[in-house]
XYZ file of C-alpha atoms in Angstrom:
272
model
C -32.077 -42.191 12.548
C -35.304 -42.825 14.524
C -34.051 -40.950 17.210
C -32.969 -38.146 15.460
C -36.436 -37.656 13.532
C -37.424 -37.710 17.548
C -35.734 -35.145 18.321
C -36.607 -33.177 15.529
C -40.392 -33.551 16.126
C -40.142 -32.937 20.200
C -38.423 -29.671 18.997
C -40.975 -28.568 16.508
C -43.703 -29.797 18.861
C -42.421 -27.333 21.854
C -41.629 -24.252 19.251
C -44.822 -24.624 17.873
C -46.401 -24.661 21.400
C -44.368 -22.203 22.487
C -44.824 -19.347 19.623
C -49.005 -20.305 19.567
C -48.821 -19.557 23.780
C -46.263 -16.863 24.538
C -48.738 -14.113 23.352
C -51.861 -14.998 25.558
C -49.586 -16.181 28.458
C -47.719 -12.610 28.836
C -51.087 -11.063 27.961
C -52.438 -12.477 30.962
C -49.311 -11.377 33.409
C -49.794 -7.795 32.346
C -53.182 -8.384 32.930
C -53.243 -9.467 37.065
C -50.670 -6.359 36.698
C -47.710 -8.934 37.781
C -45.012 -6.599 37.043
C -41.391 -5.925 38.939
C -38.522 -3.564 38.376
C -35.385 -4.948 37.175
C -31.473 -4.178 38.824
C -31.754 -0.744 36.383
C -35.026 0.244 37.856
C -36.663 -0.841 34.452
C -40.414 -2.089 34.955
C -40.660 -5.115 33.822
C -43.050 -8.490 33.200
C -42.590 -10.048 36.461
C -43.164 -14.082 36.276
C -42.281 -14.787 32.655
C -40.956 -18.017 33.387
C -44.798 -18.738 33.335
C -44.822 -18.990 29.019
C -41.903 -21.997 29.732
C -44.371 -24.056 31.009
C -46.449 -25.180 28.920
C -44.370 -25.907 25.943
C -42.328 -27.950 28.387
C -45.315 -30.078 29.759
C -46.503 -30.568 26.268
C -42.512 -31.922 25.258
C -42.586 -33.848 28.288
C -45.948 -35.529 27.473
C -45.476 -36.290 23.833
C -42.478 -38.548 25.535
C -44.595 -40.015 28.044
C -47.072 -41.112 24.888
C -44.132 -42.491 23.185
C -41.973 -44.756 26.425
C -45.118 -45.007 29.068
C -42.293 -44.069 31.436
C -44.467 -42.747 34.657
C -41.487 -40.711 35.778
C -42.250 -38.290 33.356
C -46.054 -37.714 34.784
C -44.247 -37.621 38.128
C -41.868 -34.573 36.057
C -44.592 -32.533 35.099
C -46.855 -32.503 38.016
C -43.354 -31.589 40.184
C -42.470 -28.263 37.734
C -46.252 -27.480 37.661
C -46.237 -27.495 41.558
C -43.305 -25.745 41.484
C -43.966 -22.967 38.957
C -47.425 -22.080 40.148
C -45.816 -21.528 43.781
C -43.389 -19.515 42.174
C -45.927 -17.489 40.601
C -47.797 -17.206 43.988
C -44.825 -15.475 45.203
C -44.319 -13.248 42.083
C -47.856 -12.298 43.119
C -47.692 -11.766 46.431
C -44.044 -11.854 47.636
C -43.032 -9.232 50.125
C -40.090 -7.430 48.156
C -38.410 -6.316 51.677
C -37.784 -9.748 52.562
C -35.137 -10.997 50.883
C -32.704 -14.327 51.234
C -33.414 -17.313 52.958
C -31.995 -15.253 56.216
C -34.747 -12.641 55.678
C -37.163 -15.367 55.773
C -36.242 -17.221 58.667
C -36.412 -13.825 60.589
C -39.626 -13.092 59.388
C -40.905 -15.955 60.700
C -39.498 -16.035 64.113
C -41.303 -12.528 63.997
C -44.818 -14.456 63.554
C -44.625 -13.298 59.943
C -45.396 -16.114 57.237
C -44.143 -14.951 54.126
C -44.314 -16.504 50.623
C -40.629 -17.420 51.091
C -41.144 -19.250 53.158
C -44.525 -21.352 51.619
C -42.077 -21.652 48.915
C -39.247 -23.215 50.983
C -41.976 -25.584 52.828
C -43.187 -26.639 49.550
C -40.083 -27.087 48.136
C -39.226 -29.669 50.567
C -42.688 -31.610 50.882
C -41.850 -32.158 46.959
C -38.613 -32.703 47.512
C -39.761 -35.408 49.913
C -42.159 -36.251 47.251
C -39.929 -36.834 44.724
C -37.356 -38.798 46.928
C -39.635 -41.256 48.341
C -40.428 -42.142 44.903
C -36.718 -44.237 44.129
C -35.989 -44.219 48.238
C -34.246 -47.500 49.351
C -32.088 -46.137 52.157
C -32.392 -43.096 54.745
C -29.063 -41.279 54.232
C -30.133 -41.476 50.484
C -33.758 -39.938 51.534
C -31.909 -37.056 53.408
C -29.786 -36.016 50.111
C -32.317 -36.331 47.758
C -34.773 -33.973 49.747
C -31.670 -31.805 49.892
C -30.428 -31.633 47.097
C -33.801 -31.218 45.103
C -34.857 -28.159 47.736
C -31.392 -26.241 47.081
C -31.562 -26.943 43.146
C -35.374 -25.187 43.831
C -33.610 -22.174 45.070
C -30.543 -22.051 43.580
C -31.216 -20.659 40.388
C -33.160 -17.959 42.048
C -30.172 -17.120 43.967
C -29.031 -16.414 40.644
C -32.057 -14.487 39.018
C -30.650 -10.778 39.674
C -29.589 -9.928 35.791
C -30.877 -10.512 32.701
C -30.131 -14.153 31.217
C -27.888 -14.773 34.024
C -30.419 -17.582 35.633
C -30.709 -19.097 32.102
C -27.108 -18.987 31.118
C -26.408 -21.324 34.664
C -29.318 -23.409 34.094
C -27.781 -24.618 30.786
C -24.235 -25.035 32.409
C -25.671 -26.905 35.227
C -27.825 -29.363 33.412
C -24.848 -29.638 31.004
C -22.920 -30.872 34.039
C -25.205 -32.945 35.594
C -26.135 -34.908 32.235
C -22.374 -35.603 31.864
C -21.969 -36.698 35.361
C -25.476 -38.881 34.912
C -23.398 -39.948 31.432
C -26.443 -38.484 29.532
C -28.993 -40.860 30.880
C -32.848 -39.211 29.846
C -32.065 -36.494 27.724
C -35.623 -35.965 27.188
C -35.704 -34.401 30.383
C -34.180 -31.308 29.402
C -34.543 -30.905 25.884
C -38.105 -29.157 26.235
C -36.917 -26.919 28.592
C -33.567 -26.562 26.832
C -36.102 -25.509 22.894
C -38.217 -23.196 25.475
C -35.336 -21.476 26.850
C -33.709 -20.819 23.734
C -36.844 -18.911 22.703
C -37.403 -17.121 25.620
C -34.345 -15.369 26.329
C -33.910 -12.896 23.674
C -36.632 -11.244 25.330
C -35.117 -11.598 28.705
C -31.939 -9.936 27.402
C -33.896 -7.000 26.271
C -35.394 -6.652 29.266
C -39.013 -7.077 28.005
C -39.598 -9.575 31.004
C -38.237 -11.456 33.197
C -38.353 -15.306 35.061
C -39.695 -14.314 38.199
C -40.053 -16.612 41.022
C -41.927 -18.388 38.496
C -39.158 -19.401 36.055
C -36.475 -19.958 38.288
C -38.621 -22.668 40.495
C -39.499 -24.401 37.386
C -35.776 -24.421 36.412
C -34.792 -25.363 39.799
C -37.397 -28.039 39.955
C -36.281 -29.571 36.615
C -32.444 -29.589 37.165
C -33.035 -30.906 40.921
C -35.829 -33.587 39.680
C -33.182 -35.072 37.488
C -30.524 -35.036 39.589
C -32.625 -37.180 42.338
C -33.565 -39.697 39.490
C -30.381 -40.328 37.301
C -27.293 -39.635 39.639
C -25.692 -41.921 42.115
C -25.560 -41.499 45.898
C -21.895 -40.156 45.601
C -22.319 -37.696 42.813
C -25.302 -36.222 44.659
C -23.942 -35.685 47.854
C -21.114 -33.794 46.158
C -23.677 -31.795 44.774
C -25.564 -31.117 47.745
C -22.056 -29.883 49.555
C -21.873 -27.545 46.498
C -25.253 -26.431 47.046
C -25.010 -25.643 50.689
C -21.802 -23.435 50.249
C -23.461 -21.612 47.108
C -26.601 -20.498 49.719
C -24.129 -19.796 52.610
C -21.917 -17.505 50.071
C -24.784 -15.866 48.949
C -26.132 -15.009 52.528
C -23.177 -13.875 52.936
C -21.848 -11.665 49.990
C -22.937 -10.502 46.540
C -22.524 -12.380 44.240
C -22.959 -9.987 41.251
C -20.177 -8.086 42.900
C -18.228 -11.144 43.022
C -19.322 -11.793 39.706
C -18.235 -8.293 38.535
C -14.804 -8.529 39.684
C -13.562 -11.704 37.646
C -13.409 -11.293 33.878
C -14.288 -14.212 32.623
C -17.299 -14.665 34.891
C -18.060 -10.926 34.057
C -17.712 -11.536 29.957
C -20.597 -14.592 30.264
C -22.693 -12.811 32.715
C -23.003 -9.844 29.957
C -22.734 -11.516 26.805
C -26.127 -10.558 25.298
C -27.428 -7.829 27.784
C -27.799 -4.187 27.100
C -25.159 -2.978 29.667
């Protein structure tokens, strides 16, 4: 019973945070002019992702307050890192480079792009974050692996509306059953926030951005660093690792497209 009036309050908490922010928070986006076209050619809120944060640092510290746990200081500061460098590179991000590829070869050119600030970030937390419950080296190397491809992953993912979203939930989902729910908390913030968010994504008022997918990314790798075991994560990692070759290497909204069932969740909600 106590836990369930928990949850009840951490969910009102976020809502409440979330309704009393979303207004001022997109306000400001279409004020730095931080806006994108979508796959349709729609203009669109770029960086949206940005009104998930706060609700989900406010979630996150009402459980702090409550279990003086400092993993969940160590939480927020990671997805505030994280989504403020994503929003750096809705900002600023050149839109001709694209995939990791793209990057790589920008920066053999001499060019730095934001990608690649990203990717370099991405690991120093990663490193970050895996130093914090390191106690051997091959352990170190799949953490800091594992947490940078979660980081990218979703945004591999990012290219329709809700799509991002829809395999955030499926991937937590999986990795809470394989971490045989350990910390819930963890995701239920971002889980309320989500839930709010995305009727706007599917019609197409904004979008995640950069920003929203690194803060998703961040979240589902931070917990998978912190609650799985050595085994579990290296599968992961392997998973990971073929996901970003496939993707360098085909599309996968074509591949997408072409199986039905994959097809029927991808556009379950969206204005095709």
């Amino acid at each position: 019973m106590k836990t369930m009036s928990l949850y009840l309050l951490l969910i009102l908490l976020v809502s409440l945070t979330y309704k009393l922010s979303k207004k001022t928070l997109l306000s400001f986006l279409t004020s730095i002019g931080l806006f994108s076209s979508n796959y349709r050619g729609k203009n669109l809120i770029n960086g949206a992702g940005f009104v998930l944060l706060l609700p989900c640092l406010v979630g996150l510290i009402f459980i702090f307050l409550l279990n003086k746990k400092l993993i969940y200081i160590l939480y927020c500061l990671v997805l505030i890192i994280l989504a403020l460098t994503g929003l750096l590179d809705d900002s600023l991000g050149q839109v001709s480079t694209k995939g990791l590829a793209g990057h790589l070869k920008a920066l053999f050119k001499g060019q730095l792009s934001t990608g690649i600030i990203k990717a370099i970030l991405g690991l120093v937390v990663g490193m970050m974050v895996s130093l914090f419950k390191y106690t051997k080296l091959i352990e170190l190397f799949i953490d800091i692996l594992v947490f940078s491809l979660s980081v990218n992953y979703i945004n591999l993912l990012d290219l329709r509306p809700g799509r991002a979203i829809k395999t955030y939930f499926l991937s937590s989902a999986l990795v809470l059953l394989m971490a045989k729910f350990h910390e819930p908390f963890m995701f239920l913030s971002i889980y309320v926030s989500l839930i709010l968010y995305i009727g706007g994504e599917m019609k197409e008022l904004y979008m995640l951005g950069d920003t929203g997918a690194n803060l998703l990314g961040a979240s589902l790798g931070f917990y998978t660093v912190m609650n799985l075991p050595l085994s579990a994560k290296g599968f992961l990692a392997i998973v990971q690792i073929l996901i970003h070759i496939f993707a360098e290497c085909y599309s996968i909204s074509k591949i997408i497209d072409r199986l039905p069932s994959l097809r029927l969740i991808d556009r379950l909600g969206r204005r095709d």
